[in-house]
Short mmCIF file of C-alpha atoms (C1' of nucleotides) in Angstrom, two decimals:
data_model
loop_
_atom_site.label_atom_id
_atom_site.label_comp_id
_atom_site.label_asym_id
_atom_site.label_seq_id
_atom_site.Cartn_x
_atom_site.Cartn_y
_atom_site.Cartn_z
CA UNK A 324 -63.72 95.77 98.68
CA UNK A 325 -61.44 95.26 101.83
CA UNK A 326 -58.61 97.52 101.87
CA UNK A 327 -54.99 97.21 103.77
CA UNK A 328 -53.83 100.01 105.52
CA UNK A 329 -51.28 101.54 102.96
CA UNK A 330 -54.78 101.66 100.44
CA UNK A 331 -53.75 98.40 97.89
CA UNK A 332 -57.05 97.02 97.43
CA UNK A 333 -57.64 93.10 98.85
CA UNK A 334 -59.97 90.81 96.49
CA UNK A 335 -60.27 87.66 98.76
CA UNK A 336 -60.03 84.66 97.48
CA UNK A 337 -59.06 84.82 94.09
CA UNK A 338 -55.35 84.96 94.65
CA UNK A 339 -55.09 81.44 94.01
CA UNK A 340 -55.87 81.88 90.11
CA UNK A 341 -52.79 83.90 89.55
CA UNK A 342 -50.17 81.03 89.81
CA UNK A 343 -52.62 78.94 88.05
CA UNK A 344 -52.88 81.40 84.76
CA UNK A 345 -48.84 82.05 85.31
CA UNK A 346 -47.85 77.89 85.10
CA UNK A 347 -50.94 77.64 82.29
CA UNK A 348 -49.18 80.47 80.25
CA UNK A 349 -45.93 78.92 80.62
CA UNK A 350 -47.25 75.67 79.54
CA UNK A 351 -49.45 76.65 76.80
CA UNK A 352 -45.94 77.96 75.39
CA UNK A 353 -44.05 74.57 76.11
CA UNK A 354 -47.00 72.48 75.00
CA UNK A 355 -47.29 74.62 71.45
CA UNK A 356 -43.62 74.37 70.84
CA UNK A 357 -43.19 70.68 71.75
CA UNK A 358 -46.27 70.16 69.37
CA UNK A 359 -44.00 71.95 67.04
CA UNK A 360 -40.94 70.00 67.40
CA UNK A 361 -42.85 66.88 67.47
CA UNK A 362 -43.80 67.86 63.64
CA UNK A 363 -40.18 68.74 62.74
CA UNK A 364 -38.37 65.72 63.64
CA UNK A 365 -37.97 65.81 67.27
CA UNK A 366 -40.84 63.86 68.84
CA UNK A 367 -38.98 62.26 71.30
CA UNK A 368 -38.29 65.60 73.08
CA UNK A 369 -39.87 65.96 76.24
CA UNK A 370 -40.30 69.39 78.40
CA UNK A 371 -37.50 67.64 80.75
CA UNK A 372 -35.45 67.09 78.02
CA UNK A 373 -35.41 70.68 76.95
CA UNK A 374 -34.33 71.45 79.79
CA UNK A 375 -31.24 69.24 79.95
CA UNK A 376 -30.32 70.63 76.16
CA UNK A 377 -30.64 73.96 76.98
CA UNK A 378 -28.53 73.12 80.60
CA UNK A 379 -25.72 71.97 77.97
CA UNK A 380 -25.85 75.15 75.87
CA UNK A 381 -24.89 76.11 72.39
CA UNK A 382 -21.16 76.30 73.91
CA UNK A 383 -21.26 72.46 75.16
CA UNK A 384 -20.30 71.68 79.35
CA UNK A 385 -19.41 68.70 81.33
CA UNK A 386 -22.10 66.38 83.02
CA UNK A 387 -20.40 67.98 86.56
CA UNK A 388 -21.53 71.55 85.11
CA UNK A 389 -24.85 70.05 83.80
CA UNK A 390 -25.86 68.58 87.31
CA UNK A 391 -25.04 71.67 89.37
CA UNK A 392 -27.52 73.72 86.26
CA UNK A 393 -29.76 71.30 86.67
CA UNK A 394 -29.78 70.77 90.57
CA UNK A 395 -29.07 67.20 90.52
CA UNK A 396 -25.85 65.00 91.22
CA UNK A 397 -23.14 64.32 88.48
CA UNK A 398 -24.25 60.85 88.39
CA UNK A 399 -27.89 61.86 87.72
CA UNK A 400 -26.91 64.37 85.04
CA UNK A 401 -24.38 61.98 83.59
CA UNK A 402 -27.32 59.57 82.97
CA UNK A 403 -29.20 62.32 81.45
CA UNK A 404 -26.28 62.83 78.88
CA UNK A 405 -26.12 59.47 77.95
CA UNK A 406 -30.09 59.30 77.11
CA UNK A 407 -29.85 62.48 74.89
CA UNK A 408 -26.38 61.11 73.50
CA UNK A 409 -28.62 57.78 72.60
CA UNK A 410 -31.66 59.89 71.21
CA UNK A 411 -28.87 61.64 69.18
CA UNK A 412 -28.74 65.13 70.65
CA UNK A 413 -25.45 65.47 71.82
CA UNK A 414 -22.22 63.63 71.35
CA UNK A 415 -19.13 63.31 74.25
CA UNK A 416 -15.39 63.87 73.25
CA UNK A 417 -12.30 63.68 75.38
CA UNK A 418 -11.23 67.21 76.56
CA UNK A 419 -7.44 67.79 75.35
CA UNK A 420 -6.86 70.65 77.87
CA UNK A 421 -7.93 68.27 81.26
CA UNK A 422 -7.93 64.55 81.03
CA UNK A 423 -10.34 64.13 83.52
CA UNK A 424 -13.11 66.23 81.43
CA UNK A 425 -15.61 64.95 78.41
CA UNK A 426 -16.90 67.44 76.75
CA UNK A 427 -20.90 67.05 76.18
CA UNK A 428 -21.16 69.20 72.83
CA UNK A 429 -24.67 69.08 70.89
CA UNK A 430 -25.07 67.08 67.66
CA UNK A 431 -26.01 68.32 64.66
CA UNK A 432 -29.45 67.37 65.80
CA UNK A 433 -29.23 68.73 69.14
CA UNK A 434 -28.44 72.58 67.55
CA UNK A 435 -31.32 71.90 64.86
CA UNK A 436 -33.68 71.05 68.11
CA UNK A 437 -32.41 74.20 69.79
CA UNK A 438 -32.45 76.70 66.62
CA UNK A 439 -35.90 75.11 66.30
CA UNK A 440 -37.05 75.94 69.86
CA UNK A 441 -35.55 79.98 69.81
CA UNK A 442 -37.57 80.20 66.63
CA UNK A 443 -40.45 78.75 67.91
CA UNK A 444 -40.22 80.79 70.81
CA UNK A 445 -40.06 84.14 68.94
CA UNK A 446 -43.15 83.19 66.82
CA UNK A 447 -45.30 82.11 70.08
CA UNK A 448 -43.98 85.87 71.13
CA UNK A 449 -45.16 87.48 68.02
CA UNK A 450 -48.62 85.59 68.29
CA UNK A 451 -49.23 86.87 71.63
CA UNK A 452 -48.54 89.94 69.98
CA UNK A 453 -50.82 90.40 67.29
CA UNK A 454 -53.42 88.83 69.93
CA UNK A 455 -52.72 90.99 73.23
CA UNK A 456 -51.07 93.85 71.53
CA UNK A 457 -46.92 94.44 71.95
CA UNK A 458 -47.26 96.80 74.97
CA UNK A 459 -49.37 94.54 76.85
CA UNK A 460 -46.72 91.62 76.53
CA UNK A 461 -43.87 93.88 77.07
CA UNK A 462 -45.96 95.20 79.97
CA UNK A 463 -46.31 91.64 81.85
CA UNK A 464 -42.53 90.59 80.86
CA UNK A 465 -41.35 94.26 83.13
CA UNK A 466 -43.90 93.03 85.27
CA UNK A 467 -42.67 89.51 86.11
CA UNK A 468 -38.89 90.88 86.34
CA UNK A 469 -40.02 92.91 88.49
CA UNK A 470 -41.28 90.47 91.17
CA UNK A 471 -40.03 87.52 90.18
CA UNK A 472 -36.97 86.62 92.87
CA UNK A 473 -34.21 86.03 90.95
CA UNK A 474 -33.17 82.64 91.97
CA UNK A 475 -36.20 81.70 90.56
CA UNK A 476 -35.01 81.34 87.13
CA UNK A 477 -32.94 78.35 87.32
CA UNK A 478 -33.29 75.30 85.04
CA UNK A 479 -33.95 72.65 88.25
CA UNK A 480 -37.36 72.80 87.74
CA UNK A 481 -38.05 68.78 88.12
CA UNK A 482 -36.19 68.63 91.63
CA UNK A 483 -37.61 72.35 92.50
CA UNK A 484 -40.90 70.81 92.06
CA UNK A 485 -40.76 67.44 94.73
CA UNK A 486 -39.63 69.92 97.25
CA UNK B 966 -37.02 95.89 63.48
CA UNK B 967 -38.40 92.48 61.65
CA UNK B 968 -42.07 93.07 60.91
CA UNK B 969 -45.00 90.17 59.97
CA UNK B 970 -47.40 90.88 57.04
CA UNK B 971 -49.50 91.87 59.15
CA UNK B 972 -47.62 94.84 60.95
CA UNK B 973 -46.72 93.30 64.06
CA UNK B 974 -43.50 93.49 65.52
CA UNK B 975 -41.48 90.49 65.41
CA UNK B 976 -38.25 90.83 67.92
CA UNK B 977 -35.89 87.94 67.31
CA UNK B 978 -33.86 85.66 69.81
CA UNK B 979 -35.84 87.08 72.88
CA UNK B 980 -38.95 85.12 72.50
CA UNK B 981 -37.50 82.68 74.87
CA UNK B 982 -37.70 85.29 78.24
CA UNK B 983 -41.41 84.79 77.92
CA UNK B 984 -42.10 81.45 79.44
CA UNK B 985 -38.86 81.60 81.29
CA UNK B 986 -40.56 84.83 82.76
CA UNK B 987 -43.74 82.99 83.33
CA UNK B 988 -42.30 80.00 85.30
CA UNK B 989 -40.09 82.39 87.21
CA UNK B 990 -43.23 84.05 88.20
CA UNK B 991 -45.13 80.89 88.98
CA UNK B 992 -42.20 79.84 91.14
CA UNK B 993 -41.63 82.80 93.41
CA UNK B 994 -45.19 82.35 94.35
CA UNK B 995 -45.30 79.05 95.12
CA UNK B 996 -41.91 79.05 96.74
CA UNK B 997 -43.16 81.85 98.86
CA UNK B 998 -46.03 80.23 100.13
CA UNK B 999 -44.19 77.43 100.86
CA UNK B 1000 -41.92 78.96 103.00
CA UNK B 1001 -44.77 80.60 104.64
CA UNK B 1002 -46.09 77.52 105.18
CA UNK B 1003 -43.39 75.70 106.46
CA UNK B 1004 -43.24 78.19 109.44
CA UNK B 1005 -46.47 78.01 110.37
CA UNK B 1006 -46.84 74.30 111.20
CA UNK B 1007 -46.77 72.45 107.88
CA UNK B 1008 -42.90 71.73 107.23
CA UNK B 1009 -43.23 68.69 105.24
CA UNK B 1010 -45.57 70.16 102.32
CA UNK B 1011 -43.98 70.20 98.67
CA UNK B 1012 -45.37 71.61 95.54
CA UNK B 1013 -46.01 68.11 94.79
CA UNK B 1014 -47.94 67.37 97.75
CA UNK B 1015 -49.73 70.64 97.27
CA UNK B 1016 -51.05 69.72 94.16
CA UNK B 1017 -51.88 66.64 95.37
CA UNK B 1018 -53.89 68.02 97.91
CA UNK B 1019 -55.88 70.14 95.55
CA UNK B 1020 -57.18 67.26 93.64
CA UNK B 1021 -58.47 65.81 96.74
CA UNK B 1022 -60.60 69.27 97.22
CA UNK B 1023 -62.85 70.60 100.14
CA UNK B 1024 -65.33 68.25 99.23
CA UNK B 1025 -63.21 65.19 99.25
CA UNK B 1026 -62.82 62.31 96.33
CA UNK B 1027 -61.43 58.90 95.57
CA UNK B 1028 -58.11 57.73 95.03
CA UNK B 1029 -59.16 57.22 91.06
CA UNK B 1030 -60.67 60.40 90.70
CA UNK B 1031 -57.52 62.15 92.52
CA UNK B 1032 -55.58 59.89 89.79
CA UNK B 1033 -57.53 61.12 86.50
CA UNK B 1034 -57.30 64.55 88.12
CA UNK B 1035 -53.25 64.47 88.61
CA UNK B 1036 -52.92 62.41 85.43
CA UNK B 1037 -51.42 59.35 86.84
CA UNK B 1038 -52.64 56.04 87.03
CA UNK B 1039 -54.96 54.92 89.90
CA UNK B 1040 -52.02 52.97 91.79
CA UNK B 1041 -49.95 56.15 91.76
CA UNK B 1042 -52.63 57.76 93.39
CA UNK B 1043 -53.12 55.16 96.08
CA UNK B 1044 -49.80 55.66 96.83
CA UNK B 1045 -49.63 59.09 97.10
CA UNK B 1046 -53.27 59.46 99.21
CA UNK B 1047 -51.07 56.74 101.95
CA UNK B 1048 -48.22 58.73 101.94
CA UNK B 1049 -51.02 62.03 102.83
CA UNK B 1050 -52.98 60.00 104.96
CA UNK B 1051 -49.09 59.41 106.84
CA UNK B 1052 -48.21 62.96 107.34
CA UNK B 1053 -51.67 63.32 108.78
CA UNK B 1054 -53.23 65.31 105.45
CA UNK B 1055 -56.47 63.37 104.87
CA UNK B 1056 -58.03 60.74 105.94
CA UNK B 1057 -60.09 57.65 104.60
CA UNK B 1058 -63.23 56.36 105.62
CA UNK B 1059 -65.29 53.39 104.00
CA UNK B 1060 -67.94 54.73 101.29
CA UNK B 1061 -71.70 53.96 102.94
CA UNK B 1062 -73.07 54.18 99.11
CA UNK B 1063 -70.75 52.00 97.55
CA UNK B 1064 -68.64 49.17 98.78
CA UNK B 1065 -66.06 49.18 96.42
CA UNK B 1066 -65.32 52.50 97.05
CA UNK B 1067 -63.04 54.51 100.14
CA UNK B 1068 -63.48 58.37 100.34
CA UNK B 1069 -60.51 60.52 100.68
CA UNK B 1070 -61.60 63.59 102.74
CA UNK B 1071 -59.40 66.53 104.21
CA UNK B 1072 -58.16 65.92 107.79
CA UNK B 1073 -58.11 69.49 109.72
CA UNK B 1074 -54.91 69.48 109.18
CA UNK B 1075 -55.40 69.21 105.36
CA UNK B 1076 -58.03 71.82 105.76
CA UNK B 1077 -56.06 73.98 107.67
CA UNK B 1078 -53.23 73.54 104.89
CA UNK B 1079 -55.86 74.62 101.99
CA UNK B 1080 -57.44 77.35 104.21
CA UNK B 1081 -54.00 79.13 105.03
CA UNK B 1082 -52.77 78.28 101.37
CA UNK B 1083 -55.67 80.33 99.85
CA UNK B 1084 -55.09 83.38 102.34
CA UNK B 1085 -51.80 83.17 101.59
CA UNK B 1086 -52.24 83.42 97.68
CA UNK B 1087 -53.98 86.20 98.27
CA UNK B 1088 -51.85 88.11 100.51
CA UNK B 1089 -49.22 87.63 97.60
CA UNK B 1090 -51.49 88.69 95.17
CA UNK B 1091 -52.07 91.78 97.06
CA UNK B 1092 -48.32 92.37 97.63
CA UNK B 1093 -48.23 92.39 93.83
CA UNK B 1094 -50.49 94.46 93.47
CA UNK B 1095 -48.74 97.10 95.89
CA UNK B 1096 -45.70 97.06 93.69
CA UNK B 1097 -47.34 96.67 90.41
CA UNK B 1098 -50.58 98.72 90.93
CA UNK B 1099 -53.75 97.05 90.72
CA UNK B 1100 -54.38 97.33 86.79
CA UNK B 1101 -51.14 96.11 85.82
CA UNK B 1102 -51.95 92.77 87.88
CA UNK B 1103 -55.59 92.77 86.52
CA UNK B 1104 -54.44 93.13 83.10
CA UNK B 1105 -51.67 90.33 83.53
CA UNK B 1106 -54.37 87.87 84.37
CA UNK B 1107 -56.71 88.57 82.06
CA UNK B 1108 -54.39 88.67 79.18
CA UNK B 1109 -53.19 85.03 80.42
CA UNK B 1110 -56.82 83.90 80.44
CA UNK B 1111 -56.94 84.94 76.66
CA UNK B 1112 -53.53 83.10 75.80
CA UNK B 1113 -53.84 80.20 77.86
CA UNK B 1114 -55.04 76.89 76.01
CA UNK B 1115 -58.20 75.62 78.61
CA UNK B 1116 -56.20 72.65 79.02
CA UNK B 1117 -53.48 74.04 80.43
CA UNK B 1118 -54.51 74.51 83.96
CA UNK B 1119 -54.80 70.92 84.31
CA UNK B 1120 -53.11 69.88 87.81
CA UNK B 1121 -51.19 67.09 86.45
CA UNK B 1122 -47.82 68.78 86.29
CA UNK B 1123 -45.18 66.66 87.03
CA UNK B 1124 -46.61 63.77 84.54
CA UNK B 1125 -46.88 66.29 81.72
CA UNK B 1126 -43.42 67.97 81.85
CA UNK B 1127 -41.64 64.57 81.83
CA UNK B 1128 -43.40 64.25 78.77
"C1'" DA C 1480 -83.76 37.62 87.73
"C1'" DC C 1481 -79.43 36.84 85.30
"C1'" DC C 1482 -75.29 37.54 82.96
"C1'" DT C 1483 -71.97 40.92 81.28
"C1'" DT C 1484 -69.47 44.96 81.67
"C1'" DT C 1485 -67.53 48.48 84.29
"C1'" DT C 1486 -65.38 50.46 88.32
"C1'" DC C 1487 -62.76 50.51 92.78
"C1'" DG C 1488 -58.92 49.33 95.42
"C1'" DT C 1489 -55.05 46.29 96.09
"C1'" DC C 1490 -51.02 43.08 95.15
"C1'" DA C 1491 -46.93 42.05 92.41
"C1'" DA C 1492 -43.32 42.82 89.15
"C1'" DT C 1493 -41.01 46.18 86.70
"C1'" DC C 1494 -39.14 50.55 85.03
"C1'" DA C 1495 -37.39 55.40 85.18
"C1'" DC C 1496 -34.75 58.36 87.59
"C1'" DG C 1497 -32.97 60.12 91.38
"C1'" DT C 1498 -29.82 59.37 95.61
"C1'" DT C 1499 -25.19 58.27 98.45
"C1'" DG C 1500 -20.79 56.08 98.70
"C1'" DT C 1501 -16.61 54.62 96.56
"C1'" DC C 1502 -13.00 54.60 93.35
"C1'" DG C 1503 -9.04 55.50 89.93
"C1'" DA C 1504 -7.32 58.94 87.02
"C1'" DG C 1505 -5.93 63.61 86.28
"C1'" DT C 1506 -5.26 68.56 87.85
"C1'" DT C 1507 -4.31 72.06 91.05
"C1'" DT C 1508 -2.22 73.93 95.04
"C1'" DA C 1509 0.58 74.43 99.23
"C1'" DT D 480 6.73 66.34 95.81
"C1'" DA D 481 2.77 65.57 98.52
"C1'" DA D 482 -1.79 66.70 99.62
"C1'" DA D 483 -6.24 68.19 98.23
"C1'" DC D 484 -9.48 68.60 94.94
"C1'" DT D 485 -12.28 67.49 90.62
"C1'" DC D 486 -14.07 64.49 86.98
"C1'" DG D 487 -16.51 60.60 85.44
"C1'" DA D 488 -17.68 55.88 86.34
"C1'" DC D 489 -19.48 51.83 89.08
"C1'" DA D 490 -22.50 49.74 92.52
"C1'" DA D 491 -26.34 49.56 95.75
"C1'" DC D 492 -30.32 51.53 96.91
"C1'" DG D 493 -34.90 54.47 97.48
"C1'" DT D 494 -38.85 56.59 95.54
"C1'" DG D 495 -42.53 57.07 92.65
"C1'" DA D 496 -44.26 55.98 88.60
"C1'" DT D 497 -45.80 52.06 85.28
"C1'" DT D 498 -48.56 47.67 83.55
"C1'" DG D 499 -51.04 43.47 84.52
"C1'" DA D 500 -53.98 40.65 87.30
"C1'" DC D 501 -57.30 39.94 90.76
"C1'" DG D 502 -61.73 39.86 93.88
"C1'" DA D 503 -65.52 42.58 95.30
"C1'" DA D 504 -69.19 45.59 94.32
"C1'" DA D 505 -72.14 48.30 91.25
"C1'" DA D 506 -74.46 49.18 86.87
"C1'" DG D 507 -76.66 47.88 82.55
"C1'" DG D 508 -78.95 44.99 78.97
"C1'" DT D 509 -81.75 41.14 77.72
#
DNA sequence: ACCTTTTCGTCAATCACGTTGTCGAGTTTA
DNA sequence: TAAACTCGACAACGTGATTGACGAAAAGGT
């Protein structure tokens, strides 16, 4: 095998697969939880979607503080909210403290979807688990802090994506 | 801590670090080759376009086969395989075998993009592996070839997270 | 050989979702 | 108080997808 001066070995030409098996892991865990959802009441929830809720948070935000989460413009993000506020997921009151401001709080419904998702997210955990053993996925979570950049965590993934 | 029937440990609330972990992974590799890319003569190449590119393949295809690959409809893939063909990607030449049909083949420049995309994956890979160690990346890929549904490394991306 | 079905690529209308620019209302700051 | 900023809305527009229809060419069945 080809080496590089400081000893790391080089396999050539199979670099490629390891982006491919990171976004397949990472969509094998969306997929299995939307399936989920889609059982429990929520099959109008799209990966997208999830996104947006989780942009709003348990604590509730303005479409302003959605957009910049998101990487899109107020007006896009405002659009957003009034999609999940017409699928039933969140609901917009006046802000008493700054006239300006609506609050975009989740509904009933939005909190069930995202209690539903951290749950569902814990048991995907746990199966990987039983299957890989705990180290191993505790091992490859240290692993991807490790060399994952830190901006790359950020919930713009749709705008990210069309460069 | 929680535990399942069956002995394994069940950690609640954190279950939702994996596929953020994943993406994040997914991401800094793909943003870095982009950037790598972008200074070494292909500026104008997104993930999207990436992608796109990889469904065409070495070998080269049709504009419906590039669609059923990228999951979009055969008009979308026109589309996209003009807008390639524009920025000098691929080019399109008149089927001898069958009349109906145009091949979509790799310009150099396309080839160029796919050859310096693959040494670059692999240059990453290797960097990895140089702050990882070797096993650590080894066992990270084979433990998401065990978790990852086959269908999940499917290059149709941006049609399957907006749902 | 012939007729039917399928496939390929294109045209047209439409939709989903983003953009920029503008605006009035409300808040903050100099 | 006046100026500058922020919020959310409206309008016009661009991009990239959709469905539906079409003619040409290939493939299959009788």
């Amino acid at each position: 095998m080809a080496e590089r001066p400081d000893g790391a070995p080089v396999e050539v030409g199979v670099g490629f697969e390891l982006p491919v098996l990171l976004f397949g892991g990472f969509r094998s865990i969306i997929g299995a939880l939307h399936d989920e959802l889609a059982e429990h009441g929520h099959p109008d929830m799209s990966p997208a979607y999830g996104y947006a809720l989780q942009a709003v948070g348990r604590g509730g935000s303005t479409a302003s503080e959605i957009g910049r989460r998101l990487g899109v413009s107020k007006q896009a993000a405002g659009k957003t909210v009034e999609k999940l506020e017409g699928l039933g997921y969140v609901e917009r009151v006046d802000d008493p403290q700054d006239g300006r401001r609506k609050l975009v709080r989740l509904s009933p419904r939005g909190l069930d979807m995202l209690v539903r998702s951290a749950e569902g997210f814990d048991r995907l955990r746990a199966e990987w688990m039983r299957v890989l053993g705990a180290e191993r996925v505790r091992a490859m979570e240290a692993d991807l802090r490790t060399m994952a950049a830190a901006d790359a965590f950020r919930l713009d993934m749709a705008a990210w994506f069309n460069g």
